[in-house]
Coordinates of C-alpha atoms and ligand atoms in Angstrom, one line a residue:
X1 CA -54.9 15.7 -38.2
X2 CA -53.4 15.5 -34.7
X3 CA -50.0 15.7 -34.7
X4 CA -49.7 17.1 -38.0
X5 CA -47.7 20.3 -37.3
X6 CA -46.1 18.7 -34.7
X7 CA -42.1 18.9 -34.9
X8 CA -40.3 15.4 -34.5
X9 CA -37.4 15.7 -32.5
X10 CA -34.9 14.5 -33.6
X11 CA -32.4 11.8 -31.9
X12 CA -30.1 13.6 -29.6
X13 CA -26.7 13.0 -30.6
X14 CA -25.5 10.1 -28.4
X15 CA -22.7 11.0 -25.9
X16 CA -19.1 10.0 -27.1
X17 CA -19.4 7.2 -23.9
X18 CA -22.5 5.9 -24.5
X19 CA -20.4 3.7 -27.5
X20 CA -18.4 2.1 -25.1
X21 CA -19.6 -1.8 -25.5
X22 CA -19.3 -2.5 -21.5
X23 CA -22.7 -0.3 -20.9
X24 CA -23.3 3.1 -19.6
X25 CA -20.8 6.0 -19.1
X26 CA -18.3 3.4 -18.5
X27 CA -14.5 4.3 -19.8
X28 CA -11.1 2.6 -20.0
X29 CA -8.7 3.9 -17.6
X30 CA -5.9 3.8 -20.0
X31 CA -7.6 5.6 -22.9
X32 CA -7.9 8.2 -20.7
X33 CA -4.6 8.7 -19.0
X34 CA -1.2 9.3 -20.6
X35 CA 1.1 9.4 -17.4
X36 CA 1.5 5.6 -17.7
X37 CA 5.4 6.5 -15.9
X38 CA 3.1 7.7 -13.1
X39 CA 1.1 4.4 -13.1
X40 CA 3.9 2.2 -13.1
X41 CA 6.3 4.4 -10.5
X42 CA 3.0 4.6 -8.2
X43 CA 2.1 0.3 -8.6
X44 CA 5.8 -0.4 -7.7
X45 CA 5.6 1.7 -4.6
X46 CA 2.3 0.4 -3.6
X47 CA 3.6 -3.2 -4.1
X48 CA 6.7 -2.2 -1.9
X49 CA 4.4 -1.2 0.5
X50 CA 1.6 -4.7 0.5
X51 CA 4.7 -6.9 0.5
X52 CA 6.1 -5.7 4.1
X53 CA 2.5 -4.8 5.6
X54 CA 0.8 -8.3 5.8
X55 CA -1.3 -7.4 9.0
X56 CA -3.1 -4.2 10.7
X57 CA 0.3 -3.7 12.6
X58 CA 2.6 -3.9 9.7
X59 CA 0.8 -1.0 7.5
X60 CA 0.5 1.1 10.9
X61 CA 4.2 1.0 11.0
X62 CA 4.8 1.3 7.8
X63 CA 2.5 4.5 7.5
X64 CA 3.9 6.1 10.7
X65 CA 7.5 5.9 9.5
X66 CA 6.8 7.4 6.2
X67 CA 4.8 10.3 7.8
X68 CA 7.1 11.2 9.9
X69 CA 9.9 11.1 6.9
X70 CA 7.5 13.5 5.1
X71 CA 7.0 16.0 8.6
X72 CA 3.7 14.7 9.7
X73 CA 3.2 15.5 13.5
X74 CA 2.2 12.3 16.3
X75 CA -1.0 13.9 18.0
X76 CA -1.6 11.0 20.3
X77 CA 1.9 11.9 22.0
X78 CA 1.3 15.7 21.8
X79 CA -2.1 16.4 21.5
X80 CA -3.0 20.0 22.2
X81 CA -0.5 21.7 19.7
X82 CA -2.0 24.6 17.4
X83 CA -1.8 23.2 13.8
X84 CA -1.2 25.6 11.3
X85 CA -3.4 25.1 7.9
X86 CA -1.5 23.0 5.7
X87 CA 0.2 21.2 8.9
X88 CA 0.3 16.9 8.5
X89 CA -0.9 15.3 11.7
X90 CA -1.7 11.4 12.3
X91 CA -2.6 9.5 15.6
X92 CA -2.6 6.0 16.3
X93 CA -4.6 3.9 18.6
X94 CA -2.8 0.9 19.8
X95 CA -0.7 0.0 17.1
X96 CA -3.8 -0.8 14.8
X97 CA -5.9 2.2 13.9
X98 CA -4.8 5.4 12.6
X99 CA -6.2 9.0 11.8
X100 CA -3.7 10.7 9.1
X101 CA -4.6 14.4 8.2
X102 CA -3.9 17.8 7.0
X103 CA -4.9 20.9 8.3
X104 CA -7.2 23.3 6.7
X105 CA -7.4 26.8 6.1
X106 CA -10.7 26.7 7.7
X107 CA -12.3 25.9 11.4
X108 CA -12.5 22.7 11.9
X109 CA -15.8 23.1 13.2
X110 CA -16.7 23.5 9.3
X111 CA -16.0 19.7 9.4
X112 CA -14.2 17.2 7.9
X113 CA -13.3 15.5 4.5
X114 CA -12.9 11.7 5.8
X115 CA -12.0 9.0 4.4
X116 CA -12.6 5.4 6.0
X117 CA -10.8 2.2 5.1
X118 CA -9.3 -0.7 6.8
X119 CA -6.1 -2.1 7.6
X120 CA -6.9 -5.8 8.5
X121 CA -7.5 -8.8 6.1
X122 CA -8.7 -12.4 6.5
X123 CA -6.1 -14.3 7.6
X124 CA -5.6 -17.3 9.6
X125 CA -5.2 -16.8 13.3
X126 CA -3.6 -19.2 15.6
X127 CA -5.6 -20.7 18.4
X128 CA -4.5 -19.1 22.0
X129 CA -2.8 -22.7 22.7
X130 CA -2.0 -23.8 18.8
X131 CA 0.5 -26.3 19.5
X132 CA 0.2 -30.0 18.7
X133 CA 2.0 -32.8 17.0
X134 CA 0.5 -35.8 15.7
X135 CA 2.6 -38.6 17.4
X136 CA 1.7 -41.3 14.4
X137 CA 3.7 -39.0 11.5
X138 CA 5.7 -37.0 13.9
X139 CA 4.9 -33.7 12.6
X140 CA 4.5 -30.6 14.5
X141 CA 1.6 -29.1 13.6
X142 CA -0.6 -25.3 14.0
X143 CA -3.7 -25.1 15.1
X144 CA -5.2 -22.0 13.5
X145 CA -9.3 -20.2 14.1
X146 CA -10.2 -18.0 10.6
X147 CA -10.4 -14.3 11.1
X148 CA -13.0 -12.7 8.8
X149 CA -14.8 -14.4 5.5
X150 CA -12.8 -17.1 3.9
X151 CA -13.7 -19.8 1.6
X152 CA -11.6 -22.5 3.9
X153 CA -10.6 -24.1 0.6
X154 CA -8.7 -21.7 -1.0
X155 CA -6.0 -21.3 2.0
X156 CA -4.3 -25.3 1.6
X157 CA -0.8 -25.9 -0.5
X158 CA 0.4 -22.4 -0.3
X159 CA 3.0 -20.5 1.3
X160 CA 2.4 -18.9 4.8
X161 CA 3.9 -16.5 6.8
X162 CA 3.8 -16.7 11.1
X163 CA 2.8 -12.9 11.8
X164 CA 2.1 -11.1 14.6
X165 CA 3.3 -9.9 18.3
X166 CA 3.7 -12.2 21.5
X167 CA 4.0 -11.0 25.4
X168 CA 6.4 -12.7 27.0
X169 CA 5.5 -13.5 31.0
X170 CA 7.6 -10.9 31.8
X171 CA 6.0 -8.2 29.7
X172 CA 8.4 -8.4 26.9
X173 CA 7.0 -7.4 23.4
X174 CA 8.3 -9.8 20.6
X175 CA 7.3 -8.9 17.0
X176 CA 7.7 -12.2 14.5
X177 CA 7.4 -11.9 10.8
X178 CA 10.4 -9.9 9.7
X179 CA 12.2 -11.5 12.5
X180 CA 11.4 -15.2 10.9
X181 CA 10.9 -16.1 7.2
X182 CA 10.0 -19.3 8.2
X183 CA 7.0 -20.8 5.8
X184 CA 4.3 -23.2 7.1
X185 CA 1.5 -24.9 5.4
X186 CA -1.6 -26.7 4.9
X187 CA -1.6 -30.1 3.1
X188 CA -4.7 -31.0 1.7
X189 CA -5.9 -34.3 0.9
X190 CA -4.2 -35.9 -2.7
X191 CA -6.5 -36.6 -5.1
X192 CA -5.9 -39.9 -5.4
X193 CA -7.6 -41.0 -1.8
X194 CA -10.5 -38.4 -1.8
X195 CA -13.1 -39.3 -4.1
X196 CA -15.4 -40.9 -1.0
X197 CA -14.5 -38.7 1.6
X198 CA -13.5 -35.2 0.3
X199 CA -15.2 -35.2 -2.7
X200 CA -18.2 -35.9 -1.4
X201 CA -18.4 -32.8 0.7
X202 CA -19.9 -29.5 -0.7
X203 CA -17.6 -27.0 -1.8
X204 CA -17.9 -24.7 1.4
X205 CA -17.0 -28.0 3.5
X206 CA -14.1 -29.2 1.3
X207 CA -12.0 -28.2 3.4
X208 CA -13.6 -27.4 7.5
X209 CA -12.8 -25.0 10.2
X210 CA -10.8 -27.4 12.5
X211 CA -8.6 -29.2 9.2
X212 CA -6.9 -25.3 9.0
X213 CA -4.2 -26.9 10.3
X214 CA -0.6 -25.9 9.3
X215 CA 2.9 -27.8 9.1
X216 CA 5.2 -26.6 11.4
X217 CA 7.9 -28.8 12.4
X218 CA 9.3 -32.6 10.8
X219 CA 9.9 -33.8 14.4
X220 CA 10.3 -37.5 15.9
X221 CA 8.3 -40.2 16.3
X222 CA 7.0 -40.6 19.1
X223 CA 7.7 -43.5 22.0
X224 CA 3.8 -45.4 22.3
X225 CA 3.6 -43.8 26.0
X226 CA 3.8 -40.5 25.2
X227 CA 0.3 -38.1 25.4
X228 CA 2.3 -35.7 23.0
X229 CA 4.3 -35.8 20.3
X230 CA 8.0 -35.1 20.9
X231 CA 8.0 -32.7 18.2
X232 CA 5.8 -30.0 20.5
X233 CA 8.7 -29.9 22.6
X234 CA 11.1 -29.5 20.0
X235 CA 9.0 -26.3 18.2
X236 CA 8.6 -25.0 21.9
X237 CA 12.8 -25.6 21.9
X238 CA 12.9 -23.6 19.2
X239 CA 10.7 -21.2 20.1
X240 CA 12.2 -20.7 23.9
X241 CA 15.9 -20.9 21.6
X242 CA 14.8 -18.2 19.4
X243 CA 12.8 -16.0 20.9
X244 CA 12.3 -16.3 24.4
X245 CA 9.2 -17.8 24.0
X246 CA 7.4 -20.3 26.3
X247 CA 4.2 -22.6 25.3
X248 CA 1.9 -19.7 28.4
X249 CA 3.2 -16.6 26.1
X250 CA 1.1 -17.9 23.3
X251 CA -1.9 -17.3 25.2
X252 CA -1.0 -13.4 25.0
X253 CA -0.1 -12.9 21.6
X254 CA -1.9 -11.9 18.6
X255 CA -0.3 -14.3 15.7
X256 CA -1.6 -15.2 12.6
X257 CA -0.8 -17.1 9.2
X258 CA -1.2 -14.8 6.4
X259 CA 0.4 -15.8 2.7
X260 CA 4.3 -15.2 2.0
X261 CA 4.5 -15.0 -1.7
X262 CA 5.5 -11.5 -3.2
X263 CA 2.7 -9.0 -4.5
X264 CA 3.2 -9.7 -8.4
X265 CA 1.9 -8.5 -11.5
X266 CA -0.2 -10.3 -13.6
X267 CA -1.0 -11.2 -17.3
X268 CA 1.5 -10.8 -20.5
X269 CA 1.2 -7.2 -20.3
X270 CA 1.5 -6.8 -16.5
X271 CA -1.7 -4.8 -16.4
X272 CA -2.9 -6.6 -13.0
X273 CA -1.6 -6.8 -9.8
X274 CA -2.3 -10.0 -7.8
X275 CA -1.9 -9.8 -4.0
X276 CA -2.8 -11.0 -0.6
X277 CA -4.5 -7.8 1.6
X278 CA -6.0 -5.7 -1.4
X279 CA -9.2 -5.7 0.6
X280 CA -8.3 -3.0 2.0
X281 CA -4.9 -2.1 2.4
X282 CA -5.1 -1.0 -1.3
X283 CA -7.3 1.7 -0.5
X284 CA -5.3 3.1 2.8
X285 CA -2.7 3.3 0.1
X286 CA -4.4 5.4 -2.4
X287 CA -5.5 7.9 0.8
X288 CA -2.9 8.3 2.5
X289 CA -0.4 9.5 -0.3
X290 CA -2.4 12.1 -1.5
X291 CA -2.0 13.6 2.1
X292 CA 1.8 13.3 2.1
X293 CA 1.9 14.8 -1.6
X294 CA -0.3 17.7 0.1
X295 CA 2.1 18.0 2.1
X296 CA 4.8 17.9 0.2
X297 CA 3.8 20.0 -2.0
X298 CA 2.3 22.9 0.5
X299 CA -1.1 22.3 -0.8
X300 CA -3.2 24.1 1.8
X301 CA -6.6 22.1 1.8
X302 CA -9.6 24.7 2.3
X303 CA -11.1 22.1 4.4
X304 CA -9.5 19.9 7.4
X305 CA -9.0 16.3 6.0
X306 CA -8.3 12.9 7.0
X307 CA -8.4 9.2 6.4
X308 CA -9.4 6.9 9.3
X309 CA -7.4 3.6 8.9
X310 CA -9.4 1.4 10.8
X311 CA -8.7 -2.2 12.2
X312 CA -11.7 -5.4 12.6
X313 CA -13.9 -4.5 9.5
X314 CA -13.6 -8.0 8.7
X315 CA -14.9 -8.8 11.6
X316 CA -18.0 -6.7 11.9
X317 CA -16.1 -3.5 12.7
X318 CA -16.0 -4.4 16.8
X319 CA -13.8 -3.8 19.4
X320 CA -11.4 -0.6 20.1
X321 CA -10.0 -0.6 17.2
X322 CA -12.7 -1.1 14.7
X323 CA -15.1 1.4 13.2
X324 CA -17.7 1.4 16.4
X325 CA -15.2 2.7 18.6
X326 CA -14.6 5.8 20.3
X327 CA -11.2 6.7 19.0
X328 CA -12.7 8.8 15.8
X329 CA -14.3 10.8 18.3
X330 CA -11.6 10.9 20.8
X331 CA -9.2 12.0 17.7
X332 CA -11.7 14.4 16.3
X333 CA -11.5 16.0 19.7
X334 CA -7.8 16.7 19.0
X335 CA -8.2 18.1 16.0
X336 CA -10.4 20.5 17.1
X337 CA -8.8 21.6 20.0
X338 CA -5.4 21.5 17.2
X339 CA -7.6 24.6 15.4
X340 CA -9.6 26.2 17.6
X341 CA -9.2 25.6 21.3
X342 CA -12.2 24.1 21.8
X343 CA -13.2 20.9 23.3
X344 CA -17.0 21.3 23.6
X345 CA -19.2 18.5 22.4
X346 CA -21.8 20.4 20.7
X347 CA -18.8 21.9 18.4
X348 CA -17.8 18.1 17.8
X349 CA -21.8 16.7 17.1
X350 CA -21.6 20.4 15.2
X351 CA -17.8 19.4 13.1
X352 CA -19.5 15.7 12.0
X353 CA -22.4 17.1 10.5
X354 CA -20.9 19.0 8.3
X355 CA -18.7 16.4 7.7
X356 CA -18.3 14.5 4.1
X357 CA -17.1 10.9 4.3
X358 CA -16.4 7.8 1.6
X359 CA -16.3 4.8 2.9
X360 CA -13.6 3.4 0.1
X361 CA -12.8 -0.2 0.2
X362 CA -12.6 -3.0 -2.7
X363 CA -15.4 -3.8 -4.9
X364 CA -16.2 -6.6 -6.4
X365 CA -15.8 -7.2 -10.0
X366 CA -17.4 -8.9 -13.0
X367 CA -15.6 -12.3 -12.8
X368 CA -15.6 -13.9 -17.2
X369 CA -16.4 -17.2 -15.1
X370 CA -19.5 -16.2 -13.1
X371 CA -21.2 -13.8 -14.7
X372 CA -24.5 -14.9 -13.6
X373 CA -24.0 -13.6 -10.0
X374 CA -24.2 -10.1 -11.6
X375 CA -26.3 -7.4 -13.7
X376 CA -24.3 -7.0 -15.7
X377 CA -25.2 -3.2 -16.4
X378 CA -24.6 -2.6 -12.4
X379 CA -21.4 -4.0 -12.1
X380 CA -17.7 -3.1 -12.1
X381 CA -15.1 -4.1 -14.6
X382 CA -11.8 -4.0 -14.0
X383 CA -9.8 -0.9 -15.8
X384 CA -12.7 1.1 -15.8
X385 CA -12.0 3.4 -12.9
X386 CA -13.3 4.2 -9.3
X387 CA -16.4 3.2 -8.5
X388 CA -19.3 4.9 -7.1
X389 CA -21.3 2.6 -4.9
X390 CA -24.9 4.0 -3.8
X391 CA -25.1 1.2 -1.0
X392 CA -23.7 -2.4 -0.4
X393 CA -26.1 -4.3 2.2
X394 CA -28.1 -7.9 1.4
X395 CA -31.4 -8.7 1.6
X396 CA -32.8 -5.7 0.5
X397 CA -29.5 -3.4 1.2
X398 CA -30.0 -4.4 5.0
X399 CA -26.9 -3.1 6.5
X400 CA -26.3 -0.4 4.0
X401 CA -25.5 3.1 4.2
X402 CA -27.6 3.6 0.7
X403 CA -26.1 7.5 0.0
X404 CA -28.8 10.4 -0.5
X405 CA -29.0 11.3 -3.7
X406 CA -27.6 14.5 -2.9
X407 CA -24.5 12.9 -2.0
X408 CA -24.4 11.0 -5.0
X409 CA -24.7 13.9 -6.9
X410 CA -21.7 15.8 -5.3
X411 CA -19.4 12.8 -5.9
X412 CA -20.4 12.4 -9.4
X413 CA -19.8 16.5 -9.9
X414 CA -16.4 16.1 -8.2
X415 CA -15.6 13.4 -10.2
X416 CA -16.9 14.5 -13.9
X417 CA -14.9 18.2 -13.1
X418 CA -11.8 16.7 -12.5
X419 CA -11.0 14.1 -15.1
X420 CA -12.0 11.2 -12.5
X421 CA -12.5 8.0 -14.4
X422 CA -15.4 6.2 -12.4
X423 CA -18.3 3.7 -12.6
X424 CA -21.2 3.0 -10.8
X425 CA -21.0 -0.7 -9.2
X426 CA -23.1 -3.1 -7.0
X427 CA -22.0 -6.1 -5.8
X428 CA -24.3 -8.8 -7.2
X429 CA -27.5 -9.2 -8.1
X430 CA -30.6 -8.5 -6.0
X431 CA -31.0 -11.6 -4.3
X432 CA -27.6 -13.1 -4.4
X433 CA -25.9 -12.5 -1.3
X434 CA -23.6 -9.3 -0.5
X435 CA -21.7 -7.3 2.1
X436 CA -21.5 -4.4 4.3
X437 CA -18.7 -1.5 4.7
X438 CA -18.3 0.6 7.3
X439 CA -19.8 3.5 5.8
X440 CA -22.8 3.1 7.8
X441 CA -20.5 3.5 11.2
X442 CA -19.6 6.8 9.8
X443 CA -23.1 7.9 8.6
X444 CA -24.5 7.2 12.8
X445 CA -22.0 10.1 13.8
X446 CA -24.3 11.8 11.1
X447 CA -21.7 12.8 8.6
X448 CA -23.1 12.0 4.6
X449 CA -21.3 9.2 3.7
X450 CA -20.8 7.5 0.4
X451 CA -19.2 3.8 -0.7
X452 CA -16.3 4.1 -3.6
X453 CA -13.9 1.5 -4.2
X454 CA -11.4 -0.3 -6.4
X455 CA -12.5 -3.4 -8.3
X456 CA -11.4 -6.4 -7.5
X457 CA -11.3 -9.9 -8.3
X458 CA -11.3 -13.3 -5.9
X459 CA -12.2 -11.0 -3.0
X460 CA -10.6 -12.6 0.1
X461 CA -8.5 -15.1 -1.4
X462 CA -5.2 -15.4 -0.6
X463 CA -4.4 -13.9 -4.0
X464 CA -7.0 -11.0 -4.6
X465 CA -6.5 -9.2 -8.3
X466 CA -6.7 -5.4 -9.3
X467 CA -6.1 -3.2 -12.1
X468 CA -3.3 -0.5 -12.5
X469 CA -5.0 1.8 -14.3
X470 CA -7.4 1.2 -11.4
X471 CA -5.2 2.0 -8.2
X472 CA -4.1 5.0 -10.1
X473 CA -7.4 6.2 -10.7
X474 CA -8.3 5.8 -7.2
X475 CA -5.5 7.4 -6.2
X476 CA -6.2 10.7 -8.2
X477 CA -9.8 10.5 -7.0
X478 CA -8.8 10.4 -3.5
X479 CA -6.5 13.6 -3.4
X480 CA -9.2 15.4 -5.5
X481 CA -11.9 14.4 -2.5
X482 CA -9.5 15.0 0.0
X483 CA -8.2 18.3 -1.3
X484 CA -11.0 19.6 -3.1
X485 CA -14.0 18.6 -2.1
X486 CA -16.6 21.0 -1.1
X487 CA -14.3 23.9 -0.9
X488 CA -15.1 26.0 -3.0
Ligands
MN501 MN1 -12.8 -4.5 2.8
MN502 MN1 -13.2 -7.7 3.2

């Protein structure tokens, strides 16, 4: 009989993971790390660090003071020294950007390990003349255009904080934020008076682009003559009283309304971290202090490594400062002249080939409300570590990176040899919408470039949530990569 002598194999034993109830391979952070001192010590510094960096200027500050506490060396002031291996650099492009590396033991011309994130958030931007007063109530009011994706509804009835720099007539530079802890805000409609206006709207036109308009002054009434309300000259009294300012400086200055309430932690046993800026200041975090504990700790990476802090990803990566720009190349430039003298462009097209990038920014996570948006066997939970995202994209990954395969494969090695807690993560199901990274910026300078991230929930709200055990994890993955990653 066919078959009879055949052997029957018999069931493999199943992998220890394979149990876990939430799919595939996929672990709880916290059954796999003990340092929970670590974890703690490292959310409380990273919270320290979200709740004075609310825009793209405030983290570059932040970032350049503590690099310098640490030794790191300004190449955009001095850029043809001779780094040693092991030497911390950074370099800054207008106050927005920034390049923070280490030196390696090898040429540069080896290339790179890069990391890409971003510094800027959505936010509400004041109009270039945002001044106006409603003469009927006599309140001064904001005028505000949205910067990056926001559901309009979710920014009314809460805190905000006036951020950002103006430049006086005279060329003055005022910085507000720290300067002012004034709060503003948006007042919805009550619900007692909506039901046949508001209510009839859809949800994505509850609240419209041109009724983001913020509280900023309980003025006067005004006389029935007046174009104006009085109380635009009073907040342009103040203004002028406080600062200097007149109504024309507005016009140069780059201010914005971004949420005042404190980073916090979240749930009975503080396991979450709700914020404004996760997306993506979270993941400048995690890369950047793996490079000040390198160099702390005279870790000599085998490879040159750095993280590229950019600025309008959340606006399609344009402009000078964003991911398009010429300022990675500019800086890559330095670096190589830094280790070996040379400044020829073949050795740079040469340096970004060789090159390994992850693009690491926030991912989103299953949401116990909506689950329907997700497969549920491709998508992230919260706790469960890094993730490893093969593309992002819509419509058939349009706008993707989409990693080879080989790339994958070298993540997933890095990460399985060092104790890396990760999951594999997409954002949604196939046809239900999604978004792009930068990754695919990086991959044109034809370096192989992967998508990692933290998972996050309410992406782009003004109160995004993460896990701990999460930034933690992302932190350790990010110093391995950094460190470790194709060097030996
Ligand atoms: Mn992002
Ligand atoms: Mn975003």
């Amino acid at each position: 009989m066919i078959g009879e002598n055949m052997k029957v194999a018999k069931p493999k034993k199943r992998d220890k993971a394979d149990k876990n109830p939430h799919g595939w391979k996929r672990r709880w952070v916290h059954e796999s790390v003990e340092d929970n001192e670590g974890i703690a010590d490292f959310a409380s510094g990273y919270m320290d660090f979200l709740n004075t960096s609310r825009t793209e200027r405030e983290a570059v500050e932040y970032f350049e003071s503590l690099l310098l506490a640490h030794g790191f060396r300004d190449l955009s002031r001095d850029p043809t020294p001779t780094l040693e291996p092991g030497c911390g650099f950074y370099m800054v492009n207008r106050g927005r950007e920034m390049i923070v590396g280490v030196a390696g033991e090898e040429s540069p011309e080896n290339g790179f390990n890069v990391i890409a994130t971003h510094l800027d958030s959505p936010r509400l931007d004041l109009k270039p003349l945002p001044l106006d007063g409603d003469p009927d109530t006599g309140l001064g009011l904001l005028r505000t255009h949205y910067y990056g994706g926001i559901k309009k509804y979710q920014w009314v009835n809460i805190p905000l904080s006036l951020r950002g720099r103006v430049v006086k007539g005279d060329g003055e530079i005022i910085d507000l934020g720290r300067l002012d802890d004034s709060i503003f805000t948006i007042p919805d409609l009550l619900v007692h008076l909506y039901k046949k206006t508001q209510a009839k709207r859809k949800l994505s036109d509850g609240i419209r682009g041109e009724e983001l308009v913020a509280l900023t002054y309980s003025g006067k009434l005004a006389d029935e003559d007046q174009r104006r309300s009085p109380v635009v000259g009073q907040v342009l009294d103040h203004l002028h009283e406080r600062y200097g300012i007149v109504e024309e400086d507005l016009i140069s200055s780059d201010l914005c309304l971004v949420p005042a309430y404190e980073p916090r932690e979240v749930g009975l046993d503080r396991g979450l971290l709700g914020a404004y800026g996760h997306d993506n200041r979270v993941s400048a975090f995690t890369s950047n202090i793996p490079l000040v504990d390198m160099v702390d700790e005279g870790k000599i990476p085998r490879k040159w490594c750095f993280t590229l802090n950019l600025d309008k990803e959340e606006i399609g990566s344009e402009g000078q400062t964003g991911a398009k720009s010429a300022f990675l190349e500019k800086s890559a430039y330095n670096m190589l002249e830094a280790g070996d003298g040379t400044t020829r462009r073949r050795d740079l097209i040469r340096s970004f080939g060789r090159s390994y990038a992850i693009s690491l920014d926030v991912k989103s996570a299953r949401n116990p409300l909506f689950k329907g948006v997700q497969d549920s066997t491709n998508s992230a939970r919260l706790g469960c570590g890094i993730t490893i995202t093969k593309y992002t994209g819509s419509g058939g990954k349009r706008g993707a990176n989409d990693a080879s395969a080989e790339m994958s494969g070298e993540i997933r090695r890095l990460y399985n040899s060092g104790d890396i807690v990760w999951q594999m993560q997409e954002t949604g199901k196939v046809d239900q919408g999604g978004g792009g990274t930068v990754a695919k910026f990086l991959a044109t300078r034809n370096m192989d470039v992967i998508d990692n991230g933290i998972p996050l929930l309410s992406m782009h709200s003004p109160f995004e949530i993460i896990s701990k055990t999460d930034l933690w994890m992302v932190y350790k993955a990010m110093g391995k990569f950094l460190g470790d990653f194709r060097s030996s």
